[in-house]
Coordinates of C-alpha atoms in Angstrom, one line a residue:
Chain A
E290 CA 0.0 0.0 0.0
T291 CA 1.3 3.4 -0.8
G292 CA 0.1 7.0 -0.2
V293 CA -3.0 7.7 1.8
T294 CA -5.7 5.0 2.0
Q295 CA -9.3 5.6 3.1
T296 CA -11.9 3.1 4.0
P297 CA -14.7 2.5 3.2
R298 CA -14.9 4.2 -0.2
H299 CA -18.7 4.5 0.1
L300 CA -21.0 4.5 3.1
V301 CA -24.8 4.8 3.4
M302 CA -26.1 5.2 6.9
G303 CA -29.3 6.3 8.7
M304 CA -29.4 9.3 10.9
T305 CA -29.4 7.2 14.1
N306 CA -26.4 5.0 13.1
K307 CA -22.9 5.1 14.4
K308 CA -20.0 4.5 12.0
S309 CA -16.3 5.3 11.6
L310 CA -14.2 6.4 8.7
K311 CA -10.6 5.2 8.6
C312 CA -7.5 6.8 7.1
E313 CA -4.0 5.3 6.9
Q314 CA -1.0 7.0 5.5
H315 CA 2.1 5.2 4.3
L316 CA 4.3 8.3 3.6
G317 CA 6.0 8.6 7.0
H318 CA 4.2 11.9 7.7
N319 CA 3.5 13.4 11.1
A320 CA 0.4 15.5 10.5
M321 CA -3.0 14.4 9.4
Y322 CA -6.2 16.2 8.4
W323 CA -9.9 15.7 7.7
Y324 CA -11.7 17.8 5.0
K325 CA -15.3 17.8 3.9
Q326 CA -16.1 18.3 0.1
S327 CA -19.7 19.1 -0.7
A328 CA -21.1 19.7 -4.2
K329 CA -20.5 23.2 -5.5
K330 CA -18.6 24.2 -2.3
P331 CA -14.8 24.4 -1.7
L332 CA -13.1 21.8 0.5
E333 CA -13.6 22.7 4.1
L334 CA -11.1 21.9 6.8
M335 CA -12.5 20.0 9.7
F336 CA -9.6 18.8 11.9
V337 CA -5.8 18.9 12.1
Y338 CA -3.6 16.5 14.0
S339 CA 0.1 17.2 14.4
L340 CA 2.3 14.6 16.2
E341 CA -1.0 12.8 17.2
E342 CA -2.3 15.9 19.0
R343 CA -5.3 17.8 17.8
V344 CA -4.2 21.3 16.9
E345 CA -7.2 22.6 15.1
N346 CA -10.9 22.1 15.2
N347 CA -12.8 24.2 12.7
S348 CA -16.1 24.7 14.6
V349 CA -17.2 21.2 13.6
P350 CA -20.4 19.8 15.2
S351 CA -19.9 17.3 18.0
R352 CA -21.6 14.6 16.0
F353 CA -18.1 14.3 14.3
S354 CA -15.5 13.0 16.6
P355 CA -11.9 12.5 15.4
E356 CA -9.3 10.1 16.8
C357 CA -5.6 9.8 16.0
P358 CA -4.1 6.8 17.8
N359 CA -0.7 7.2 16.1
S360 CA 0.9 9.2 13.3
S361 CA -0.2 6.7 10.6
H362 CA -3.9 6.3 11.4
L363 CA -6.8 8.8 11.7
F364 CA -10.4 8.0 12.3
L365 CA -13.6 10.0 12.1
H366 CA -16.3 8.7 14.3
L367 CA -19.9 9.6 13.2
H368 CA -23.1 9.5 15.2
T369 CA -26.6 11.0 14.8
L370 CA -25.7 12.7 11.5
Q371 CA -28.0 15.0 9.5
P372 CA -28.8 14.8 5.7
E373 CA -26.7 17.9 5.1
D374 CA -23.7 15.8 6.3
S375 CA -23.8 13.8 3.0
A376 CA -20.5 14.6 1.3
L377 CA -17.1 13.3 0.3
Y378 CA -14.8 13.1 3.3
L379 CA -11.2 13.5 2.5
C380 CA -8.1 12.6 4.6
A381 CA -4.7 14.2 4.0
S382 CA -1.3 14.0 5.5
S383 CA 1.9 16.1 5.4
Q384 CA 5.4 16.2 6.8
G385 CA 5.1 19.0 9.4
T386 CA 2.3 21.4 9.0
N387 CA 4.1 23.5 6.4
G388 CA 4.6 20.8 3.7
P389 CA 2.2 20.0 0.9
Q390 CA -0.7 17.8 2.0
H391 CA -1.3 14.6 0.2
F392 CA -4.9 13.3 -0.1
G393 CA -6.6 10.0 -0.1
D394 CA -9.5 9.3 -2.5
G395 CA -12.1 9.9 0.2
T396 CA -15.2 8.3 1.6
R397 CA -18.5 9.1 -0.1
L398 CA -21.0 9.4 2.7
S399 CA -24.8 9.4 2.2
I400 CA -27.2 10.0 5.1
L401 CA -30.7 8.7 4.6
Chain B
E6 CA -10.7 35.6 7.0
D7 CA -8.7 33.9 4.2
Q8 CA -10.4 33.9 0.8
V9 CA -9.6 32.1 -2.5
T10 CA -11.4 32.8 -5.7
Q11 CA -10.8 30.8 -8.9
S12 CA -11.7 31.8 -12.4
P13 CA -13.1 30.7 -14.7
E14 CA -15.4 28.2 -13.1
A15 CA -15.3 26.1 -16.2
L16 CA -13.1 26.1 -19.3
R17 CA -13.4 24.1 -22.5
L18 CA -10.4 24.1 -24.9
Q19 CA -9.4 22.3 -28.0
E20 CA -6.4 20.0 -27.8
G21 CA -3.2 22.1 -28.2
E22 CA -5.0 25.4 -27.3
S23 CA -3.0 27.0 -24.5
S24 CA -4.7 29.0 -21.7
S25 CA -4.4 30.1 -18.1
L26 CA -6.4 29.5 -14.9
N27 CA -6.5 32.3 -12.2
C28 CA -6.4 32.0 -8.4
S29 CA -6.9 35.3 -6.5
Y30 CA -6.3 35.1 -2.7
T31 CA -6.6 37.2 0.4
V32 CA -4.5 36.1 3.5
S33 CA -3.0 38.0 6.4
G34 CA 0.3 36.4 5.5
L35 CA 1.1 33.8 2.9
R36 CA 2.8 30.6 4.2
G37 CA 2.2 28.8 0.9
L38 CA 0.0 28.6 -2.2
F39 CA -0.8 25.1 -3.5
W40 CA -2.2 23.8 -6.8
Y41 CA -4.0 20.4 -7.0
R42 CA -5.6 18.4 -9.7
Q43 CA -8.8 16.4 -8.9
D44 CA -10.2 13.7 -11.2
P45 CA -13.8 12.5 -10.8
G46 CA -14.1 10.0 -7.9
K47 CA -10.5 10.8 -6.7
G48 CA -8.9 12.9 -4.1
P49 CA -6.9 16.0 -5.0
E50 CA -3.4 15.2 -6.4
F51 CA -0.7 17.6 -5.4
L52 CA 1.0 19.6 -8.3
F53 CA 2.9 22.6 -7.0
T54 CA 3.7 24.7 -3.9
L55 CA 4.7 28.4 -4.3
Y56 CA 6.0 30.4 -1.4
S57 CA 6.8 33.9 -2.5
A58 CA 5.9 36.4 -5.2
G59 CA 7.9 35.9 -8.4
E60 CA 8.3 32.2 -7.9
E61 CA 7.5 29.8 -10.8
K62 CA 7.2 26.0 -10.9
E63 CA 6.9 23.8 -14.0
K64 CA 5.8 20.2 -14.6
E65 CA 5.3 18.9 -18.1
R66 CA 2.6 21.1 -19.8
L67 CA 1.8 23.0 -16.5
K68 CA 3.5 26.2 -15.2
A69 CA 2.5 27.9 -12.0
T70 CA 3.3 31.5 -11.2
L71 CA 2.7 33.7 -8.1
T72 CA 2.2 37.4 -7.4
K73 CA 1.3 39.1 -4.1
K74 CA -2.4 38.8 -4.9
E75 CA -2.9 35.9 -7.4
S76 CA -1.5 32.8 -9.0
F77 CA -1.8 31.5 -12.5
L78 CA -1.7 28.0 -13.8
H79 CA -0.6 28.1 -17.4
I80 CA -1.4 25.1 -19.5
T81 CA 0.6 24.8 -22.7
A82 CA -0.6 22.7 -25.7
P83 CA -3.0 20.7 -23.5
K84 CA -4.0 17.1 -24.2
P85 CA -7.3 15.4 -23.4
E86 CA -5.7 13.7 -20.3
D87 CA -5.2 17.2 -18.8
S88 CA -9.0 17.3 -18.3
A89 CA -9.7 17.6 -14.6
T90 CA -10.8 20.1 -11.9
Y91 CA -7.8 22.3 -10.8
L92 CA -7.9 23.5 -7.2
C93 CA -6.0 26.3 -5.7
A94 CA -5.4 26.6 -1.9
V95 CA -3.6 28.9 0.5
Q96 CA -2.0 28.4 3.9
D97 CA -2.0 31.4 6.2
A98 CA 1.1 32.3 8.1
G99 CA -1.1 33.5 10.9
G100 CA -0.8 31.7 14.3
G101 CA -2.3 28.3 14.5
A102 CA -3.8 28.0 11.0
D103 CA -2.3 24.8 9.7
G104 CA -5.1 23.7 7.3
L105 CA -5.6 24.9 3.8
T106 CA -8.3 27.3 2.5
F107 CA -9.5 26.1 -0.9
G108 CA -11.1 27.8 -3.9
K109 CA -14.1 26.1 -5.7
G110 CA -11.8 25.0 -8.6
T111 CA -11.8 25.4 -12.3
H112 CA -13.3 22.5 -14.3
L113 CA -11.1 22.1 -17.4
I114 CA -12.2 20.1 -20.4
I115 CA -9.8 19.4 -23.3
Q116 CA -11.5 18.3 -26.5
P117 CA -9.6 16.1 -29.0

């Protein structure tokens, strides 16, 4: 495996379900990010982790809960989501927070 | 608040017809400006980082330039495989802002 891998690629869930998105990077980076990409809107930063510590939380609702157990793995735990949360969720990683960010192919999330 | 505006929203060119994409930005201080390419169903693919006005980067048929207010992505003699959405993003040098602020992108179509 190379680069940034996200699983699952597609997820359909009801508003009362609990699910988790997973991201794994094989680049030896020490910073990881979650972004949301909705139709007709720019990518929106959600969370930043540097050296496994959350350094930025961009006013994201508490129904999204990130977890970074080590520098290679990042999770986004989801619960009680709303229909407007349907989007493509992208994970990225970088070496330090100044370097270019490299993205995975995302998880397409649909909320019924 | 950081802002990134990309123009045009969409561009259709004939194969071999050169053109430029524009990215205008507003930041308190620029830490870096990034260009990405995004294909349908994929995550953004990193192309270039520019750090200071006057800097230029080239890769195959693409050349990125930077001024204090905008960046251009010049595409010379494009081929159909250059068709994609091109995204511009900035990183603010202000304290604690490690994520990227993205524009909405330019959807480029190269017709054979």
